């Protein structure tokens, strides 16, 4: 049997495909994510089967493969055929390694083209959890630690498997890691000073605090500020604030979105901002008050003292 059919070879192939899947997910390329995630699961499943008995990856209808994997027959490498993903998972379930998992089955269907990820993009986006869950189960059977497989993705995957946290929080945590890795990859092989120089270049014309007041539909004023260090890359990001209430002398705002021009990390809406506040340890303003004259309308606000918190 050639080395490409060894448990270690399947393990390394699964690891490479899983890392590609996480990169795809970070770029919102969910069809590619489903493809690479399915490949990762198939190869890791075969790694487990081979570790138990090399003949377990043989196609049932191919007697030559059974004899080849048993070490009693030589065949040309181009004629080597092994079991597919669905059958590999079915065999692992029969011997008690894997439980039934409809989400995992859907992911494999997406990988095989039976269900297109582009059609089910919202569902494909959530497939990180069954991917991570299945990988952990198979690694446990192989006796390999999680970090040997996931490397720099380990912390994000662990957080993603924490079903005690809500889905929005897990998603924001994962996106922070994805944006950080994408940013790091841009400077791979370059001196660190190149990265530091890029971070020191202003990413927008916004001042340290408020420079512009934009009027939204319906006449609602929205403040844009350079208001926080990006949790993914550390660059200065852009916060958008929306008004919550107004007194005779102040208008109070709450942050409703954050965008980093450097690494393109972004959160939008109150739920994602709440998750960012929970996940982020870097300084960032989430509320703001703008002082103005008693006779001014919100559209006529002049910048006075600001308060952040």
CSV table of C-alpha atoms in Angstrom, one decimal:
chain,number,residue,atom,x,y,z
A,1,UNK,CA,0.0,0.0,0.0
A,2,UNK,CA,1.4,3.4,-0.9
A,3,UNK,CA,2.0,6.1,1.7
A,4,UNK,CA,-0.8,8.3,0.4
A,5,UNK,CA,-3.3,5.8,1.9
A,6,UNK,CA,-1.7,5.9,5.4
A,7,UNK,CA,-3.5,7.3,8.4
A,8,UNK,CA,-0.9,10.1,8.7
A,9,UNK,CA,-1.3,11.1,5.1
A,10,UNK,CA,-5.1,11.3,5.4
A,11,UNK,CA,-4.6,13.3,8.6
A,12,UNK,CA,-2.3,15.9,6.9
A,13,UNK,CA,-4.7,16.2,3.9
A,14,UNK,CA,-7.6,16.7,6.2
A,15,UNK,CA,-5.7,19.4,8.1
A,16,UNK,CA,-4.8,21.3,5.0
A,17,UNK,CA,-8.4,21.2,3.7
A,18,UNK,CA,-9.8,22.3,7.0
A,19,UNK,CA,-7.6,25.3,7.1
A,20,UNK,CA,-8.7,26.2,3.6
A,21,UNK,CA,-12.3,25.9,4.7
A,22,UNK,CA,-11.8,28.4,7.5
A,23,UNK,CA,-10.1,30.8,5.2
A,24,UNK,CA,-13.0,30.4,2.7
A,25,UNK,CA,-15.5,31.0,5.5
A,26,UNK,CA,-13.7,34.2,6.4
A,27,UNK,CA,-14.0,35.5,2.8
A,28,UNK,CA,-17.8,34.6,2.9
A,29,UNK,CA,-17.1,32.1,0.1
A,30,UNK,CA,-19.5,29.5,1.5
A,31,UNK,CA,-19.6,27.2,-1.5
A,32,UNK,CA,-15.8,26.8,-1.3
A,33,UNK,CA,-16.1,26.5,2.5
A,34,UNK,CA,-18.5,23.6,2.1
A,35,UNK,CA,-16.3,21.9,-0.5
A,36,UNK,CA,-13.1,22.1,1.6
A,37,UNK,CA,-14.9,21.3,4.9
A,38,UNK,CA,-16.4,18.2,3.3
A,39,UNK,CA,-13.0,17.1,2.0
A,40,UNK,CA,-11.5,17.6,5.5
A,41,UNK,CA,-14.1,15.4,7.1
A,42,UNK,CA,-13.8,12.7,4.5
A,43,UNK,CA,-10.0,12.5,4.8
A,44,UNK,CA,-10.0,12.6,8.6
A,45,UNK,CA,-12.7,9.9,8.6
A,46,UNK,CA,-10.4,7.8,6.4
A,47,UNK,CA,-7.5,8.5,8.7
A,48,UNK,CA,-9.6,6.9,11.6
A,49,UNK,CA,-10.7,3.9,9.5
A,50,UNK,CA,-7.1,3.2,8.3
A,51,UNK,CA,-5.8,3.5,11.9
A,52,UNK,CA,-8.2,0.7,12.8
A,53,UNK,CA,-7.7,-1.5,9.7
A,54,UNK,CA,-6.5,-0.4,6.2
A,55,UNK,CA,-9.2,-2.6,4.6
A,56,UNK,CA,-11.9,-0.4,6.1
A,57,UNK,CA,-11.5,2.2,3.3
A,58,UNK,CA,-12.0,-0.4,0.5
A,59,UNK,CA,-14.9,-0.1,-1.8
A,60,UNK,CA,-17.1,-3.1,-1.2
A,61,UNK,CA,-17.7,-3.8,-4.9
A,62,UNK,CA,-13.9,-3.7,-5.6
A,63,UNK,CA,-12.4,-7.0,-4.6
A,64,UNK,CA,-9.0,-6.0,-5.9
A,65,UNK,CA,-8.9,-2.9,-3.6
A,66,UNK,CA,-9.7,-5.2,-0.6
A,67,UNK,CA,-6.8,-7.4,-1.5
A,68,UNK,CA,-4.5,-4.5,-2.2
A,69,UNK,CA,-5.2,-2.8,1.1
A,70,UNK,CA,-4.7,-6.1,2.8
A,71,UNK,CA,-1.2,-6.2,1.4
A,72,UNK,CA,-1.7,-9.3,-0.8
A,73,UNK,CA,-2.1,-7.7,-4.3
A,74,UNK,CA,-0.3,-5.1,-6.3
A,75,UNK,CA,-2.3,-2.8,-8.6
A,76,UNK,CA,-1.5,0.4,-10.5
A,77,UNK,CA,-1.8,3.5,-8.4
A,78,UNK,CA,-4.2,5.1,-11.0
A,79,UNK,CA,-6.6,2.3,-10.3
A,80,UNK,CA,-6.7,2.8,-6.6
A,81,UNK,CA,-10.2,3.7,-5.4
A,82,UNK,CA,-11.3,4.2,-1.8
A,83,UNK,CA,-14.7,4.6,-0.1
A,84,UNK,CA,-16.5,7.9,-0.5
A,85,UNK,CA,-17.3,10.4,2.3
A,86,UNK,CA,-20.9,9.1,3.0
A,87,UNK,CA,-19.8,5.5,3.2
A,88,UNK,CA,-16.8,6.4,5.4
A,89,UNK,CA,-19.1,8.2,7.8
A,90,UNK,CA,-21.6,5.3,7.7
A,91,UNK,CA,-18.8,2.9,8.7
A,92,UNK,CA,-17.7,5.0,11.5
A,93,UNK,CA,-21.2,5.3,12.8
A,94,UNK,CA,-21.6,1.5,12.6
A,95,UNK,CA,-18.6,0.9,14.8
A,96,UNK,CA,-19.6,3.7,17.3
A,97,UNK,CA,-17.0,6.4,16.5
A,98,UNK,CA,-19.5,9.0,15.2
A,99,UNK,CA,-23.1,9.7,16.1
A,100,UNK,CA,-25.8,10.5,13.6
A,101,UNK,CA,-25.7,14.2,12.7
A,102,UNK,CA,-28.1,15.7,10.2
A,103,UNK,CA,-26.1,18.9,9.9
A,104,UNK,CA,-23.0,16.9,9.1
A,105,UNK,CA,-24.9,14.9,6.4
A,106,UNK,CA,-26.1,18.2,4.9
A,107,UNK,CA,-22.5,19.5,4.8
A,108,UNK,CA,-21.4,16.4,2.9
A,109,UNK,CA,-24.3,16.8,0.5
A,110,UNK,CA,-23.2,20.3,-0.2
A,111,UNK,CA,-19.6,19.1,-0.7
A,112,UNK,CA,-20.9,16.5,-3.2
A,113,UNK,CA,-23.1,19.0,-5.0
A,114,UNK,CA,-26.3,17.3,-4.0
A,115,UNK,CA,-27.2,20.5,-2.1
A,116,UNK,CA,-25.6,23.7,-3.4
A,117,UNK,CA,-24.0,25.9,-0.7
A,118,UNK,CA,-24.8,29.0,-2.8
A,119,UNK,CA,-28.5,28.2,-2.5
A,120,UNK,CA,-28.2,27.5,1.3
A,121,UNK,CA,-25.6,30.1,2.1
A,122,UNK,CA,-27.1,30.9,5.5
A,123,UNK,CA,-27.0,27.3,6.4
A,124,UNK,CA,-23.5,26.8,5.0
A,125,UNK,CA,-22.3,29.7,7.1
A,126,UNK,CA,-23.4,27.8,10.2
A,127,UNK,CA,-21.6,24.6,9.2
A,128,UNK,CA,-18.5,25.6,11.1
A,129,UNK,CA,-20.0,24.0,14.2
A,130,UNK,CA,-20.7,20.5,12.7
A,131,UNK,CA,-17.2,20.7,11.1
A,132,UNK,CA,-15.5,21.5,14.4
A,133,UNK,CA,-17.6,19.0,16.4
A,134,UNK,CA,-16.9,16.2,14.0
A,135,UNK,CA,-13.2,17.0,13.8
A,136,UNK,CA,-12.9,16.9,17.6
A,137,UNK,CA,-14.6,13.5,17.8
A,138,UNK,CA,-12.4,12.0,15.1
A,139,UNK,CA,-9.2,13.5,16.7
A,140,UNK,CA,-10.2,12.0,20.0
A,141,UNK,CA,-10.4,8.6,18.4
A,142,UNK,CA,-7.0,9.1,16.8
A,143,UNK,CA,-5.5,10.3,20.1
A,144,UNK,CA,-4.4,13.6,18.6
A,145,UNK,CA,-4.8,17.0,20.3
A,146,UNK,CA,-7.0,19.7,18.8
A,147,UNK,CA,-4.1,22.2,18.4
A,148,UNK,CA,-2.1,19.7,16.3
A,149,UNK,CA,-4.8,19.8,13.7
A,150,UNK,CA,-6.1,23.4,13.9
A,151,UNK,CA,-2.9,25.3,14.8
A,152,UNK,CA,-3.7,29.0,14.7
A,153,UNK,CA,-7.4,28.3,14.4
A,154,UNK,CA,-7.5,26.4,17.7
A,155,UNK,CA,-8.8,29.2,20.0
A,156,UNK,CA,-11.5,30.2,17.4
A,157,UNK,CA,-12.6,26.7,16.9
A,158,UNK,CA,-12.9,26.0,20.7
A,159,UNK,CA,-15.0,29.2,21.1
A,160,UNK,CA,-17.1,28.2,18.1
A,161,UNK,CA,-17.9,24.9,19.8
A,162,UNK,CA,-19.1,26.6,23.0
A,163,UNK,CA,-22.9,26.1,22.5
A,164,UNK,CA,-23.5,27.8,25.8
A,165,UNK,CA,-22.8,31.1,24.0
A,166,UNK,CA,-25.3,32.5,21.6
A,167,UNK,CA,-24.8,32.1,17.8
A,168,UNK,CA,-24.2,35.8,17.2
A,169,UNK,CA,-21.4,36.0,19.8
A,170,UNK,CA,-19.7,32.8,18.4
A,171,UNK,CA,-20.0,34.2,14.8
A,172,UNK,CA,-18.4,37.6,15.8
A,173,UNK,CA,-15.6,35.8,17.7
A,174,UNK,CA,-14.9,33.7,14.6
A,175,UNK,CA,-14.9,36.7,12.3
A,176,UNK,CA,-12.4,38.5,14.4
A,177,UNK,CA,-10.0,35.6,14.1
A,178,UNK,CA,-10.6,35.2,10.4
A,179,UNK,CA,-9.9,38.9,9.8
A,180,UNK,CA,-6.8,38.7,11.9
A,181,UNK,CA,-5.4,35.7,9.9
A,182,UNK,CA,-6.3,37.3,6.6
A,183,UNK,CA,-4.4,40.4,7.7
A,184,UNK,CA,-1.4,38.4,8.9
A,185,UNK,CA,-1.3,36.5,5.6
A,186,UNK,CA,-1.0,39.7,3.6
A,187,UNK,CA,2.3,40.4,5.3
A,188,UNK,CA,3.6,36.8,5.4
A,189,UNK,CA,7.3,36.7,4.5
A,190,UNK,CA,7.8,40.5,4.9
A,191,UNK,CA,9.7,42.3,7.6
A,192,UNK,CA,7.6,43.2,10.6
A,193,UNK,CA,8.3,46.9,10.1
A,194,UNK,CA,6.3,46.7,6.8
A,195,UNK,CA,3.3,45.6,8.8
A,196,UNK,CA,3.8,48.3,11.5
A,197,UNK,CA,4.2,51.0,8.8
A,198,UNK,CA,0.9,49.9,7.2
A,199,UNK,CA,-0.9,50.2,10.6
A,200,UNK,CA,0.6,53.6,11.2
A,201,UNK,CA,-0.8,55.1,7.9
A,202,UNK,CA,-4.2,56.9,8.5
A,203,UNK,CA,-7.0,54.8,7.0
A,204,UNK,CA,-9.5,57.6,6.6
A,205,UNK,CA,-9.8,61.4,6.8
A,206,UNK,CA,-11.8,61.1,9.9
A,207,UNK,CA,-10.5,63.0,12.9
A,208,UNK,CA,-9.8,61.3,16.3
A,209,UNK,CA,-13.4,61.9,17.2
A,210,UNK,CA,-16.3,63.3,15.3
A,211,UNK,CA,-15.9,65.0,11.9
A,212,UNK,CA,-19.0,64.4,9.9
A,213,UNK,CA,-22.7,64.3,10.5
A,214,UNK,CA,-24.6,62.4,7.8
A,215,UNK,CA,-28.4,62.6,7.4
A,216,UNK,CA,-30.1,59.3,6.9
A,217,UNK,CA,-33.5,58.7,5.3
A,218,UNK,CA,-36.2,60.2,7.5
A,219,UNK,CA,-33.8,62.9,8.6
A,220,UNK,CA,-32.0,60.9,11.3
A,221,UNK,CA,-28.5,62.2,11.9
A,222,UNK,CA,-25.8,59.6,12.1
A,223,UNK,CA,-22.4,60.3,13.5
A,224,UNK,CA,-19.3,58.6,12.0
A,225,UNK,CA,-16.1,58.6,14.1
A,226,UNK,CA,-12.7,57.2,14.2
A,227,UNK,CA,-13.5,55.5,17.4
A,228,UNK,CA,-11.7,52.3,18.3
A,229,UNK,CA,-8.8,49.9,17.8
A,230,UNK,CA,-9.8,47.0,15.6
A,231,UNK,CA,-9.9,43.7,17.6
A,232,UNK,CA,-8.6,41.8,14.6
A,233,UNK,CA,-5.6,43.9,13.4
A,234,UNK,CA,-5.2,46.8,15.9
A,235,UNK,CA,-5.7,49.5,13.2
A,236,UNK,CA,-8.0,52.4,13.9
A,237,UNK,CA,-11.6,51.6,12.9
A,238,UNK,CA,-14.7,53.6,12.0
A,239,UNK,CA,-17.7,53.6,14.3
A,240,UNK,CA,-21.2,54.7,13.3
A,241,UNK,CA,-23.5,56.0,16.0
A,242,UNK,CA,-27.2,56.4,15.9
A,243,UNK,CA,-29.3,58.6,18.2
A,244,UNK,CA,-31.2,57.0,21.1
A,245,UNK,CA,-32.7,60.0,22.9
A,246,UNK,CA,-32.3,63.8,23.1
A,247,UNK,CA,-32.5,66.3,26.0
A,248,UNK,CA,-32.6,70.0,25.9
A,249,UNK,CA,-28.8,70.2,25.9
A,250,UNK,CA,-27.6,66.8,24.7
A,251,UNK,CA,-28.2,64.2,22.1
A,252,UNK,CA,-27.2,60.7,23.1
A,253,UNK,CA,-26.0,58.1,20.6
A,254,UNK,CA,-25.1,54.4,20.7
A,255,UNK,CA,-22.7,52.6,18.4
A,256,UNK,CA,-24.5,50.6,15.7
A,257,UNK,CA,-21.6,49.4,13.5
A,258,UNK,CA,-17.8,49.1,13.4
A,259,UNK,CA,-15.7,48.8,10.2
A,260,UNK,CA,-11.9,48.4,9.9
A,261,UNK,CA,-10.6,49.8,6.6
A,262,UNK,CA,-7.3,47.8,7.0
A,263,UNK,CA,-8.5,44.2,7.6
A,264,UNK,CA,-12.1,44.7,6.6
A,265,UNK,CA,-13.5,43.3,9.8
A,266,UNK,CA,-17.1,44.6,10.2
A,267,UNK,CA,-20.0,44.3,12.6
A,268,UNK,CA,-23.4,45.8,11.9
A,269,UNK,CA,-26.5,46.2,14.1
A,270,UNK,CA,-27.2,46.2,17.8
A,271,UNK,CA,-26.9,42.4,18.3
A,272,UNK,CA,-23.5,42.2,16.6
A,273,UNK,CA,-22.3,45.3,18.4
A,274,UNK,CA,-23.3,43.8,21.8
A,275,UNK,CA,-21.4,40.6,20.9
A,276,UNK,CA,-18.3,42.7,19.9
A,277,UNK,CA,-18.5,44.6,23.2
A,278,UNK,CA,-18.5,41.2,25.0
A,279,UNK,CA,-15.6,39.8,22.9
A,280,UNK,CA,-13.4,42.8,22.5
A,281,UNK,CA,-10.8,43.8,25.1
A,282,UNK,CA,-9.4,46.8,23.2
A,283,UNK,CA,-10.5,50.4,23.9
A,284,UNK,CA,-13.6,51.3,22.0
A,285,UNK,CA,-16.4,53.9,22.5
A,286,UNK,CA,-19.9,52.4,22.5
A,287,UNK,CA,-21.9,55.4,23.7
A,288,UNK,CA,-21.6,59.0,23.0
A,289,UNK,CA,-23.3,62.3,24.0
A,290,UNK,CA,-23.1,65.5,22.0
A,291,UNK,CA,-23.9,68.9,23.6
A,292,UNK,CA,-25.8,71.5,21.6
A,293,UNK,CA,-27.9,74.5,22.1
A,294,UNK,CA,-31.5,74.2,23.4
A,295,UNK,CA,-33.0,75.8,20.2
A,296,UNK,CA,-31.1,73.6,17.7
A,297,UNK,CA,-32.8,70.7,15.9
A,298,UNK,CA,-30.9,67.4,15.7
A,299,UNK,CA,-30.0,68.3,12.1
A,300,UNK,CA,-28.3,71.5,13.2
A,301,UNK,CA,-26.1,69.9,15.9
A,302,UNK,CA,-22.7,71.7,16.4
A,303,UNK,CA,-20.0,69.6,17.9
A,304,UNK,CA,-19.4,70.3,21.5
A,305,UNK,CA,-18.0,68.2,24.3
A,306,UNK,CA,-18.3,64.5,23.8
A,307,UNK,CA,-18.6,61.8,26.3
A,308,UNK,CA,-17.8,58.2,25.5
A,309,UNK,CA,-18.2,54.9,27.3
